[in-house]
XYZ file of C-alpha atoms in Angstrom:
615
model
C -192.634 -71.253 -73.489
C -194.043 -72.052 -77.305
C -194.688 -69.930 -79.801
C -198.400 -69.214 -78.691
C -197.321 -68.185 -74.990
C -194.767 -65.837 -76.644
C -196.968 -63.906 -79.004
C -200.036 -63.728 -76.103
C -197.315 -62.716 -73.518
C -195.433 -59.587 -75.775
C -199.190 -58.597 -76.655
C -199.315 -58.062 -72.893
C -196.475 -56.160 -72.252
C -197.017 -54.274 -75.389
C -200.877 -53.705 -75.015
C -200.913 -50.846 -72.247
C -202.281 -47.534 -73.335
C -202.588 -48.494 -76.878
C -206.751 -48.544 -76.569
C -208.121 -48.901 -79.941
C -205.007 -49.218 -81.800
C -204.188 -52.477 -84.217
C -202.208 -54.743 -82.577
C -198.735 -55.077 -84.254
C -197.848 -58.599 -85.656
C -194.889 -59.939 -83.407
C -191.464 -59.441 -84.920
C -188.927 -62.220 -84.874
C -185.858 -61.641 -82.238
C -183.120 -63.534 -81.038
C -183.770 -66.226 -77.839
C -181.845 -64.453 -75.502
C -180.172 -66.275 -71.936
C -180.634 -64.572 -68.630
C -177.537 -62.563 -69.256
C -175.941 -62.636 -65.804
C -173.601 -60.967 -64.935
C -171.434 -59.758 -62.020
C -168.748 -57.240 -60.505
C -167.070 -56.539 -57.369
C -167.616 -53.467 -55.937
C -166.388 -51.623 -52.545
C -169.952 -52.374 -51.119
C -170.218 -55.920 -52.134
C -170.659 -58.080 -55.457
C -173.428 -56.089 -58.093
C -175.271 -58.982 -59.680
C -177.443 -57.545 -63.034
C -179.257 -59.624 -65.456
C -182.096 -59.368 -67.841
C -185.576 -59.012 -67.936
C -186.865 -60.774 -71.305
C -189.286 -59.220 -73.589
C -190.621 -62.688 -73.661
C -191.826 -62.649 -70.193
C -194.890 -62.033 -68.057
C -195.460 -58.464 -66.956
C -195.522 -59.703 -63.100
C -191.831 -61.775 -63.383
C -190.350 -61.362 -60.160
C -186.569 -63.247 -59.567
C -184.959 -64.706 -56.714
C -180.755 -64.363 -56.777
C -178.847 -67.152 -55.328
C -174.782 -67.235 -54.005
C -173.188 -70.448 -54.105
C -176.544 -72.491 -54.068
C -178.522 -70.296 -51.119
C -180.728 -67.749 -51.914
C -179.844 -64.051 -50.473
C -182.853 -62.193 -51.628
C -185.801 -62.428 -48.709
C -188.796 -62.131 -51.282
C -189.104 -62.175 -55.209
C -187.774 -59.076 -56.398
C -188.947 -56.858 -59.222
C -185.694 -55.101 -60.141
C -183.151 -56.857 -62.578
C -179.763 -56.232 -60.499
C -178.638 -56.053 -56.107
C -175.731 -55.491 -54.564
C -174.276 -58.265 -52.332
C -172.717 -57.203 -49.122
C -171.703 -60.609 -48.499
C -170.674 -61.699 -51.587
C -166.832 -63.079 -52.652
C -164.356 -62.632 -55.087
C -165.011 -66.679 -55.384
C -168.815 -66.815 -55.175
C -171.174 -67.894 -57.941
C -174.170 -66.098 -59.039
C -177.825 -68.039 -60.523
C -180.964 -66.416 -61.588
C -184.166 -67.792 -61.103
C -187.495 -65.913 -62.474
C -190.763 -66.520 -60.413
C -193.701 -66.797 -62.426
C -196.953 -66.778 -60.890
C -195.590 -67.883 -57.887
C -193.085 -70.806 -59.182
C -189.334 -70.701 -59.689
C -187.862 -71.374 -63.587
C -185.062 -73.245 -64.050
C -181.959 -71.675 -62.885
C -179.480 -69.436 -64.951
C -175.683 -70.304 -65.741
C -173.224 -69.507 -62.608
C -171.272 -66.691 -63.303
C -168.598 -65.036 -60.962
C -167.558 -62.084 -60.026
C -165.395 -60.050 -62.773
C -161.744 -60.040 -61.516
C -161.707 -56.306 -62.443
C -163.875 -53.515 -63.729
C -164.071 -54.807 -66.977
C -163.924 -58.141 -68.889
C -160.888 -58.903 -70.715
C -161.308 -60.917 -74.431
C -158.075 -61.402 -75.789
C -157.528 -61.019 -79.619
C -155.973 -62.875 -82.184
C -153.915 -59.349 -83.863
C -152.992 -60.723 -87.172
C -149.916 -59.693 -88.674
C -149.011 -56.388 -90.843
C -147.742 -55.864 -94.482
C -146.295 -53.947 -96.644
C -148.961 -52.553 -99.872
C -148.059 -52.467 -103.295
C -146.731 -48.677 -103.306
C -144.615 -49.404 -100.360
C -146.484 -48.278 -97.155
C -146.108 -50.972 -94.374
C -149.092 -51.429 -92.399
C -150.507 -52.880 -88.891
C -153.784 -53.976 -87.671
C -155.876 -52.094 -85.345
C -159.674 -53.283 -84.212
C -162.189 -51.594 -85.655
C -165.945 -51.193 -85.800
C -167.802 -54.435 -84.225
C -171.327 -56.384 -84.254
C -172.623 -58.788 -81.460
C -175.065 -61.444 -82.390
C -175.568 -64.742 -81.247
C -173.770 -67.258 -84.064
C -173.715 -70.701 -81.823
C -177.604 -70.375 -80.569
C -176.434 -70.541 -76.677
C -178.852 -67.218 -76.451
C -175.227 -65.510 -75.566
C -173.850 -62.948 -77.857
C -170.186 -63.395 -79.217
C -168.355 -60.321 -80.713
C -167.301 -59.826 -84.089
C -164.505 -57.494 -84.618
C -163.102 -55.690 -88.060
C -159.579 -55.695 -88.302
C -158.397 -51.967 -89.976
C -155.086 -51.830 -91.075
C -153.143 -48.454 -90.618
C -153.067 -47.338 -93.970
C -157.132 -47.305 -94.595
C -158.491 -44.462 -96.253
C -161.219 -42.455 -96.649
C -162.923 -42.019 -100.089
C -161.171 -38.951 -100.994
C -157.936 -40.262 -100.859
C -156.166 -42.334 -102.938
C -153.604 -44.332 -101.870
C -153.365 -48.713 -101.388
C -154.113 -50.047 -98.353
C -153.975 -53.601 -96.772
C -156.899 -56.376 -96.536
C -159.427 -55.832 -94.026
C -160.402 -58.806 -91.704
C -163.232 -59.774 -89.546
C -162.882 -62.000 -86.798
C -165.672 -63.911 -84.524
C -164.842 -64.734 -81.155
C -167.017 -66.285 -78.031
C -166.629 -64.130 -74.818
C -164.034 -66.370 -73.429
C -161.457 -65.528 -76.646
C -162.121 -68.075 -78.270
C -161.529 -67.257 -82.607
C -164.269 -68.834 -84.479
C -163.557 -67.709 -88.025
C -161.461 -65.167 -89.503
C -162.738 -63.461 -93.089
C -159.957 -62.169 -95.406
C -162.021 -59.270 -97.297
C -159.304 -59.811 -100.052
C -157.601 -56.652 -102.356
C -160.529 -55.715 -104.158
C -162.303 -54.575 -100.511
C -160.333 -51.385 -100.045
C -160.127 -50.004 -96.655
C -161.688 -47.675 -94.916
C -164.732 -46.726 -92.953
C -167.041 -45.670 -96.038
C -166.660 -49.858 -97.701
C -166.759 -51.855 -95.469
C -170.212 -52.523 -93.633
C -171.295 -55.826 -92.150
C -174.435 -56.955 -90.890
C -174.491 -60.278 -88.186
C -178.373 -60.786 -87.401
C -180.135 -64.115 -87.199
C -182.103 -63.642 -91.349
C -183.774 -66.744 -91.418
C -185.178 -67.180 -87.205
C -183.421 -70.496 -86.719
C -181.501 -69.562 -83.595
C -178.205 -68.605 -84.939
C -176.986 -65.200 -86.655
C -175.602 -65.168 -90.289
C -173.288 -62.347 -91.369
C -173.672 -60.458 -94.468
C -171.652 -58.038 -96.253
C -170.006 -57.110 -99.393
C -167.241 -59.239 -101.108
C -165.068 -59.306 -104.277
C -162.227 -61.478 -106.189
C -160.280 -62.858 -103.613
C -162.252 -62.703 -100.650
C -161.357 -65.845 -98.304
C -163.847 -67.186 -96.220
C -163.726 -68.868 -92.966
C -163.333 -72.161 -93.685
C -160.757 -71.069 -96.043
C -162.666 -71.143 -99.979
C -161.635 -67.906 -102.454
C -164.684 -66.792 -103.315
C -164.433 -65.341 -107.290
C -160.840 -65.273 -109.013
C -158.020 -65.696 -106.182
C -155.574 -63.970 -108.299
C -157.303 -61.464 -109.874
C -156.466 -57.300 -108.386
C -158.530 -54.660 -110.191
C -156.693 -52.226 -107.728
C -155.450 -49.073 -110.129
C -152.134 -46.744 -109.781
C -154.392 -44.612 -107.146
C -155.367 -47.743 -105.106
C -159.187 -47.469 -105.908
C -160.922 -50.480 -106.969
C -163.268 -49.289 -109.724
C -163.083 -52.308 -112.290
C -163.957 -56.276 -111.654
C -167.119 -57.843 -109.866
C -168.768 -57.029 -106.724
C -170.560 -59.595 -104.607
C -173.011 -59.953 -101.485
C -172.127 -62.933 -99.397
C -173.969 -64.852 -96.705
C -171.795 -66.494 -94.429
C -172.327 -69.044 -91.596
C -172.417 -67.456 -88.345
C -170.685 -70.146 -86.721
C -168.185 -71.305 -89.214
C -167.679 -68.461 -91.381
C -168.196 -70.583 -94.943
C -169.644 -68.690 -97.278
C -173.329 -70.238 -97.689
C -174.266 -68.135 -100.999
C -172.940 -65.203 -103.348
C -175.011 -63.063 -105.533
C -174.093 -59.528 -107.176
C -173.904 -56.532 -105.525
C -176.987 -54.078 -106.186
C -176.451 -51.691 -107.517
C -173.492 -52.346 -109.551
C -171.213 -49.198 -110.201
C -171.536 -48.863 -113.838
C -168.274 -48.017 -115.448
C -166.321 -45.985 -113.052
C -169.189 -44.285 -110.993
C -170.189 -41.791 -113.526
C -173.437 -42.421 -112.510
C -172.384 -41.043 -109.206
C -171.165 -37.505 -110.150
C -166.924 -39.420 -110.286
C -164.972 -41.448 -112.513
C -162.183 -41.684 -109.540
C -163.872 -43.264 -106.577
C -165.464 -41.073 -104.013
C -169.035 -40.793 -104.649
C -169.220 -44.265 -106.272
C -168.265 -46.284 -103.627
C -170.160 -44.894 -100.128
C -171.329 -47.964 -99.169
C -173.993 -48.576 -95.818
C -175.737 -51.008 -94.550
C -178.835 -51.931 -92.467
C -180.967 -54.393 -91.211
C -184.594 -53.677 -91.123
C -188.131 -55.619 -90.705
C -189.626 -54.326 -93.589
C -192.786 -57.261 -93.623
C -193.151 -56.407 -89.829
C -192.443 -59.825 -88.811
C -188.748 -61.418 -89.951
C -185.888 -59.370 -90.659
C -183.802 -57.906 -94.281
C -180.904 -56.801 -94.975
C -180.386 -53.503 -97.038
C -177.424 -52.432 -98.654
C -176.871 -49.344 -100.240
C -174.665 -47.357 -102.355
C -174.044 -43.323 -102.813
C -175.752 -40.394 -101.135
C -174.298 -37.415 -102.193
C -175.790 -37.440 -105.364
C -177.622 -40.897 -107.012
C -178.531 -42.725 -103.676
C -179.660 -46.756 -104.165
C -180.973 -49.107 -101.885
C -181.320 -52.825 -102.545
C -183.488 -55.146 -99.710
C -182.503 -58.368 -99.297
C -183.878 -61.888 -97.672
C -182.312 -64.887 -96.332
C -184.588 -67.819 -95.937
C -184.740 -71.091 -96.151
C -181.249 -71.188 -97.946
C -181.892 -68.947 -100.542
C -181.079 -65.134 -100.984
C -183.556 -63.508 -102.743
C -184.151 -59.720 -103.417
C -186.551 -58.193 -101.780
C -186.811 -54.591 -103.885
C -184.582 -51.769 -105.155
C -184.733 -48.009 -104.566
C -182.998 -45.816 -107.306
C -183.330 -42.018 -106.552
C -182.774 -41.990 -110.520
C -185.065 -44.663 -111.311
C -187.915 -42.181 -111.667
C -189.602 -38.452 -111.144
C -191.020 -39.608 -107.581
C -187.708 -41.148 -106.297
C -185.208 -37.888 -107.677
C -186.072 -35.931 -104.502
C -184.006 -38.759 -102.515
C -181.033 -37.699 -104.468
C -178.014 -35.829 -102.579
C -179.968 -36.401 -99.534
C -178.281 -39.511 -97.746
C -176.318 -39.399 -94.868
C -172.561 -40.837 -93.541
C -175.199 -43.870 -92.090
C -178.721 -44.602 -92.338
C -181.120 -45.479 -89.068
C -184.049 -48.137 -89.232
C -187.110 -46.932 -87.222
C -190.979 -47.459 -88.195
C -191.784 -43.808 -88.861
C -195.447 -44.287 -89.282
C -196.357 -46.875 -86.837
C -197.811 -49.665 -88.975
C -195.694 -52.195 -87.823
C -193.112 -52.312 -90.804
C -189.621 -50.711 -90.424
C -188.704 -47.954 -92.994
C -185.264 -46.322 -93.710
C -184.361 -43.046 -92.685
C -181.574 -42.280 -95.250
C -180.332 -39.010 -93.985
C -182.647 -36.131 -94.900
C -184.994 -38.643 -97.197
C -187.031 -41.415 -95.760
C -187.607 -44.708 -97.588
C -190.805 -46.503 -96.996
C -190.812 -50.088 -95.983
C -192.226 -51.243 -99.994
C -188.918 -49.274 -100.906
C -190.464 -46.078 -102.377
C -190.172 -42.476 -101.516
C -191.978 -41.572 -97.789
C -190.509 -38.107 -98.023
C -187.449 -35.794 -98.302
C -186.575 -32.525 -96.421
C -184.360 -31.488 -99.139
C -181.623 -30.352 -96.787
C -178.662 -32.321 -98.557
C -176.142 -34.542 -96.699
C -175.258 -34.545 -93.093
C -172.471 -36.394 -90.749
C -175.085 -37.722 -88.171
C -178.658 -38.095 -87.033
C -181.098 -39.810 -84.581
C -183.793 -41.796 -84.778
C -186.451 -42.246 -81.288
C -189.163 -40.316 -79.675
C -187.413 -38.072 -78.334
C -190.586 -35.259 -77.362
C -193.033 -36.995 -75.468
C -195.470 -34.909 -75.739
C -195.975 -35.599 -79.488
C -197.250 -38.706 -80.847
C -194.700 -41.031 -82.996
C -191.066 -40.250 -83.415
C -188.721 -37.499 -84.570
C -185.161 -37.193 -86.552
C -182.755 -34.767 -85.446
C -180.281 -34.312 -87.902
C -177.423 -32.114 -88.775
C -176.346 -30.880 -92.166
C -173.356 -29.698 -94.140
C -174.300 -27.715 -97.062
C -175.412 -24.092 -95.864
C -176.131 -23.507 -99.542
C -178.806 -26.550 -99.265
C -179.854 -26.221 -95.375
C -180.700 -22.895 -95.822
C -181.322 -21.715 -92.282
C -181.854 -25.525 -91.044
C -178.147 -26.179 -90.168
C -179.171 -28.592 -87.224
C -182.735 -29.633 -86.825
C -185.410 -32.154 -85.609
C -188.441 -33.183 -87.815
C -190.749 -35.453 -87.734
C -190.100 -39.170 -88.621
C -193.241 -39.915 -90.454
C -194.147 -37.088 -92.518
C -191.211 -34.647 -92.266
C -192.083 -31.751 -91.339
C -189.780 -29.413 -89.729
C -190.499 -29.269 -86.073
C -187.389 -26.916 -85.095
C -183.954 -25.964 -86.295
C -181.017 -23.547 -85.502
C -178.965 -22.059 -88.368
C -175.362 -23.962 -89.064
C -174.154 -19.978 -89.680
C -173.226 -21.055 -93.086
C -170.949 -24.127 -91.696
C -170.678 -27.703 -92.144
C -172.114 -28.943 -89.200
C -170.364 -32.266 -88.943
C -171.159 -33.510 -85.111
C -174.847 -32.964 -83.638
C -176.341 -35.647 -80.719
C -179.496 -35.561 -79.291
C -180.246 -37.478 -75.838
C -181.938 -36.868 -72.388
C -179.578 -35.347 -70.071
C -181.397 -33.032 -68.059
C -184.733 -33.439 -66.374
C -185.453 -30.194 -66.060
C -186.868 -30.353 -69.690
C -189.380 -33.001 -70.798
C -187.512 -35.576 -73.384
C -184.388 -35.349 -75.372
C -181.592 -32.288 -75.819
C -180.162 -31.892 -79.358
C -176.969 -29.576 -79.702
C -174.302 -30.238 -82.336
C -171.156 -28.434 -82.764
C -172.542 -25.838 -84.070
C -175.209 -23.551 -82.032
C -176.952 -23.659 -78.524
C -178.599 -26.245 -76.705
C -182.019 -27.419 -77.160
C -184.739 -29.259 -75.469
C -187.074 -31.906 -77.430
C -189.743 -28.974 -78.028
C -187.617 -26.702 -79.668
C -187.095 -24.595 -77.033
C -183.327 -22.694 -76.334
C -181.698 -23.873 -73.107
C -178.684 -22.338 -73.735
C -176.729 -20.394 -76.165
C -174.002 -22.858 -75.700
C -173.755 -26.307 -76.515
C -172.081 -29.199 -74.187
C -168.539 -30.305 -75.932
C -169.468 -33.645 -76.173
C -170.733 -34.725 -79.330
C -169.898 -38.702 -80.780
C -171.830 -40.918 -78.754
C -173.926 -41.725 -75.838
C -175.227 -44.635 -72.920
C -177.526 -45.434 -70.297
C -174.782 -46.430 -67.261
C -175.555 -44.625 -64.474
C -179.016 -45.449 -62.168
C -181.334 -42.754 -63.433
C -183.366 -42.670 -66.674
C -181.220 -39.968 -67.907
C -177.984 -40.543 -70.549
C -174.569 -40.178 -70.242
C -172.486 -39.072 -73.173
C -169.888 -41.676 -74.326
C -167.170 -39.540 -75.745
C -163.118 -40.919 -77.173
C -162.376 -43.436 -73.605
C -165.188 -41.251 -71.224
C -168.475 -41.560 -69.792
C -169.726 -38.157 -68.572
C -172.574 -37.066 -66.799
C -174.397 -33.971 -67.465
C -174.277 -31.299 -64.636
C -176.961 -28.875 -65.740
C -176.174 -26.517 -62.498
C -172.283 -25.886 -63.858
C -173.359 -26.569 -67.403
C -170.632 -29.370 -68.120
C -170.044 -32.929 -68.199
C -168.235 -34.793 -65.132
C -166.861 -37.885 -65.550
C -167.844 -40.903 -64.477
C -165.353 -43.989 -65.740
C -162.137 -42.900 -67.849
C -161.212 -45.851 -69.953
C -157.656 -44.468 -70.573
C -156.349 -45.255 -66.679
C -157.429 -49.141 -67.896
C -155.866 -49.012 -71.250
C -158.615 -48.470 -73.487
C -158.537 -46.683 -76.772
C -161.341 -45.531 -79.567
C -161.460 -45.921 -83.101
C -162.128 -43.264 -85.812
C -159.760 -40.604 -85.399
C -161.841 -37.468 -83.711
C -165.335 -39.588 -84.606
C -163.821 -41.018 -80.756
C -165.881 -44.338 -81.414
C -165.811 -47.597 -79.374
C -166.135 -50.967 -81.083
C -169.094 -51.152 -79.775
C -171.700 -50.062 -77.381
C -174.703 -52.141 -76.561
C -177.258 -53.546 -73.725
C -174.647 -57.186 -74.069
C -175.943 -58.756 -70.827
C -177.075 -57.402 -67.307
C -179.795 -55.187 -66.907
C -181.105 -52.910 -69.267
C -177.914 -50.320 -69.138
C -175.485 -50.437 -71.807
C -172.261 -52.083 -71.913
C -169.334 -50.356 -73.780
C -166.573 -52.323 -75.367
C -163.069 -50.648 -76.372
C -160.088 -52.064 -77.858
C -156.615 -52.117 -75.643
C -154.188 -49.759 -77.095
C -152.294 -52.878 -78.633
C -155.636 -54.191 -79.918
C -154.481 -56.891 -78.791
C -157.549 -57.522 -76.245
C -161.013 -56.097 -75.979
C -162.156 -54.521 -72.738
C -165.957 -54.931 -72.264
C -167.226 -52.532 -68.974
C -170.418 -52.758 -67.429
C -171.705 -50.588 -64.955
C -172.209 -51.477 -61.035
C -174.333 -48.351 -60.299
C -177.663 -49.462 -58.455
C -180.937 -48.517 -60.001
C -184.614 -48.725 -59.030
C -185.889 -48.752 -62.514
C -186.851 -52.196 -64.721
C -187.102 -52.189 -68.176
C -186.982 -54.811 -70.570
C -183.355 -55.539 -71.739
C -182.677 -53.223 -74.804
C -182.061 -56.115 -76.892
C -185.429 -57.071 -77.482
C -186.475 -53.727 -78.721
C -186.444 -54.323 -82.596
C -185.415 -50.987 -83.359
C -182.722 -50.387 -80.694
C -181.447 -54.056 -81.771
C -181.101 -53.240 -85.426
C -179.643 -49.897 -84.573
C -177.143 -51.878 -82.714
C -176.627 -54.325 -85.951
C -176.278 -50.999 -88.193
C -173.744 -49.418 -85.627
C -170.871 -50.516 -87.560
C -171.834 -48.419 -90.711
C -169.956 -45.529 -91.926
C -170.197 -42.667 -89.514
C -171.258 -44.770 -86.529
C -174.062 -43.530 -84.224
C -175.598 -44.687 -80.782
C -178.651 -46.869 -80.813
C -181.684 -45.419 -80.202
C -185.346 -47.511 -78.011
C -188.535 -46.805 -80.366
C -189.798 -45.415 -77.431
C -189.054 -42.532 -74.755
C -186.447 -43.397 -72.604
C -185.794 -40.840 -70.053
C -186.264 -38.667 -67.167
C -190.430 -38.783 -66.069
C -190.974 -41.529 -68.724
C -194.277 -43.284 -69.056
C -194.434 -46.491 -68.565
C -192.948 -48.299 -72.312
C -195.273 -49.595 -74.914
C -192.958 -52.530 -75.873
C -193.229 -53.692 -79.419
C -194.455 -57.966 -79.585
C -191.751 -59.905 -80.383
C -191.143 -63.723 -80.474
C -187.904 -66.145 -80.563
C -187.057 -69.395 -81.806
């Protein structure tokens, strides 16, 4: 299917109750396979796979086992259950278009247990300069598709033990990134050097396909001594601006593209913004406020992707935009909340991580920085003014309002006022609801559809009662589940993802019941209480969400899918630009669950899917 076929096709699909309205320009996505994929179950083999955003509305797909087909007509729905399938039978995938088979997908076969199994290359541990010996543990991790197979691979940040947190000072050991293919295979390792401390707060990495020629680049920052994949020192190989407290506030900073399938570094510029002494500019002269570092990726043309990276937020906040094309990395533009009287309001307003989402429905993706939104041209949208906060959400989560909302918790009482948790609206700001933080930090707050009782989203936090999308009180209580969330079970509704657990919400009993508990398969999260996966994402299958733990060794990743049947089809996840770049930001800071752009839930309309094409 060309170019042409593409754009007509996601018009289409996207044009459905949108009457009037200017059609979006088609953003630029990654060429995705059919994503097969398949499980044994006690009723048979599950078979999932994915409905493209590339496709005709009326798609329809025949299944075949070992070369014979075992569906009687065309089927609508992305995934089946197989009575008669084998632990040795091979899957294919076939969509019917207008009446005409496609060329078949890759044979896959059935899982050999509930999850797949990618062993890792743990590299070895050290000893740091004041003494501390250290291991490896995975980390935070990224999919994107760095070969151009339309498969993703997995990359995977190696933390060692002694990483720290801003606050503290303390050496710690280099942090690594890995690529591997889903069969274990390493592609690269990066060597982040000793001028990259460690620790959630500096070291984000973007993998996205920048420059739409079929294969994803990784970005990030580096510094004197990085190592790339193919094994080049990128600045001085010797030099360590590491001081008797173990922070690195002296010698250059970089921002590196590297080859997505090698890992050679393809070009280096410096970092934006650049600290300036030793963060005084940041409210510190030791570290903590100087060097918060995020990162994002965000289409802020409306068609082809950037990368932003950004430094500070509880004081001076700056944002630079970035573009990879044709070779070259050029800079897009730079926000500085103390560049002038219009942009101070952004100050002390930033969050733990930023979300991507276009707020005002023009096509053009803007930057929700925590309480203060950056346009897409890089100025000032808005700003609550309700200071920092640990988390926040980005979707439409009340369908009965037009656009999208932020819910967002806060940790200043003596800034939040009596707006400890609330949800406001993504394009102009404006409070829509809140519940006091009674004079707290309010440091977890989620906001997903678990009951259908209640049109859209509930938003609870630590802090407070539970609240439906409209700002009305369910409950004086809150659930005690609070890090993450999915789509795994068959209805519209979300599950929380919590440490190792997937839990449903039981609104009769008002509790969460479990559903898979990684722990009885070995799996373990990342980020202390934060109870964070590597990674959770719509990987392959239909459109539910795939969540990928380490092993307690981290010596393997263990990727589980569900095998619940559903009777709903949507458009794999994956090829909804904002839920994809949510899914490239994931890794940053204070990781939070993606978010669609548009209501995904109990009673949903049908989507308005945003154009896309691929290479």
């Amino acid at each position: 299917m060309n170019l042409l076929r593409r754009f007509v096709v996601c018009l289409a699909l996207a044009g459905a109750g949108l009457a009037g309205a200017q059609p979006l320009a088609p953003k630029q996505m990654e060429r995705l396979d059919r994503g097969v994929v398949a499980l044994a179950t006690p009723s048979g083999v599950f078979v999932g796979w994915r409905l493209l955003g590339t496709e005709p509305a009326g798609v329809r797909f025949n299944v075949y086992r070992d070369g014979r087909r075992i569906n009687r007509e065309p089927q609508a729905l992305t995934s089946l259950v197989d009575g008669q399938g084998r632990a040795d039978s091979l899957y294919t995938v076939r969509a019917v278009i207008g009446g005409k088979e496609q060329a078949a997908s890759s044979a896959v076969a059935p899982w050999s247990q509930p999850y797949l199994r990618l062993p890792l290359q743990k590299p070895e541990g050290g000893v740091s300069p004041d003494g501390v010996a250290y291991t490896y543990q995975a980390n935070d991790g990224a999919a994107a598709d760095l070969d151009g197979d339309g498969q993703y691979e997995l990359i995977v940040k190696w933390q060692p033990t002694n990483a720290h947190d801003n606050a503290h000072k303390g050496y710690t050991g280099h942090t690594l990134l890995d690529a591997y293919r889903l069969d274990g295979t390493r592609l690269w390792r990066i060597d982040l050097g000793p001028n990259i401390r460690a620790g959630a707060h500096y070291t984000s990495f973007l993998a996205y396909d920048f420059d739409g020629d079929g294969r994803a680049e990784l970005m990030l920052k580096t510094a004197d001594g990085t190592v790339d994949g193919a094994g080049r020192v990128i600045g001085d190989a010797r030099a360590d601006h590491r001081n008797a407290a173990g922070f690195v506030l002296a010698g250059p900073e970089f921002l590196t593209v590297f080859n997505g399938l090698t890992g050679a570094a393809m070009a280096t510029v410096p970092y934006t913004p650049a600290r300036g002494g030793q963060g005084e500019a940041w409210g510190d002269a030791y570290g903590n406020r100087v060097d918060r570092f995020l990162a994002g990726v965000a289409y802020l043309d409306g068609r082809r992707p950037s990368a932003v990276f950004a430094r500070g937020y509880y004081t001076r906040a700056v944002l630079a935009a970035w573009d990879w094309r044709d070779g070259r990395l050029t800079q897009r533009w730079v926000f500085d909340s103390d560049s002038d009287a219009a942009s101070k309001p952004a100050a002390g307003q930033g969050a733990h991580w930023f979300s991507v989402a276009d707020v005002d429905g023009d096509g053009r993706d803007d930057i929700v920085y925590g309480a203060a939104t950056i346009a897409s041209s890089g100025r000032l949208l808005y700003s609550t003014g309700l200071c920092h906060g640990d988390a926040l959400h980005v979707s439409s989560f009340d369908p009965a309002r037009e656009g999208q909302q932020i819910f967002m918790v806060h940790e200043s009482p003596r800034c939040y006022g009596e707006h400890g948790l609330e949800m406001h609206d993504a394009a102009t700001g404006k409070i829509l609801w809140s519940m006091p933080g009674n004079h707290s930090d309010v440091g977890r707050g989620v906001c997903f559809d678990i009951d259908p009782a209640h049109p859209g989203a509930e938003c609870w936090g630590n802090v407070g009662g539970l609240m439906n999308a409209s700002g009305q009180r369910i409950s004086d209580k809150h659930p005690n589940r609070y890090n993450f969330a999915v789509w795994w079970d068959g209805d519209l509704l979300r599950e929380s993802l919590d440490h190792v657990s997937i839990d449903k919400w039981n609104p009769a009993v008002f509790k969460f019941e479990n559903l898979l508990n990684g722990k009885a398969f070995g799996a373990a999260s990342n980020n202390g209480t934060k109870g964070n996966p590597v990674l959770s994402a719509d990987l392959f299958g239909d459109w539910r969400e795939e969540v990928v733990w380490r092993n307690e060794d981290s010596n393997a990743l263990l990727i589980f899918s569900t095998t619940a049947p559903t009777q709903h089809r949507l458009v794999t996840l994956m090829h909804d630009p904002q839920y994809r770049v949510q899914v490239a930001n994931q890794n940053a800071g204070y990781n939070q669950p993606p978010h669609t752009s548009y209501h995904l839930g109990a009673a949903m309309k049908p989507p308005r899917y945003l154009p896309i094409i691929t290479p």
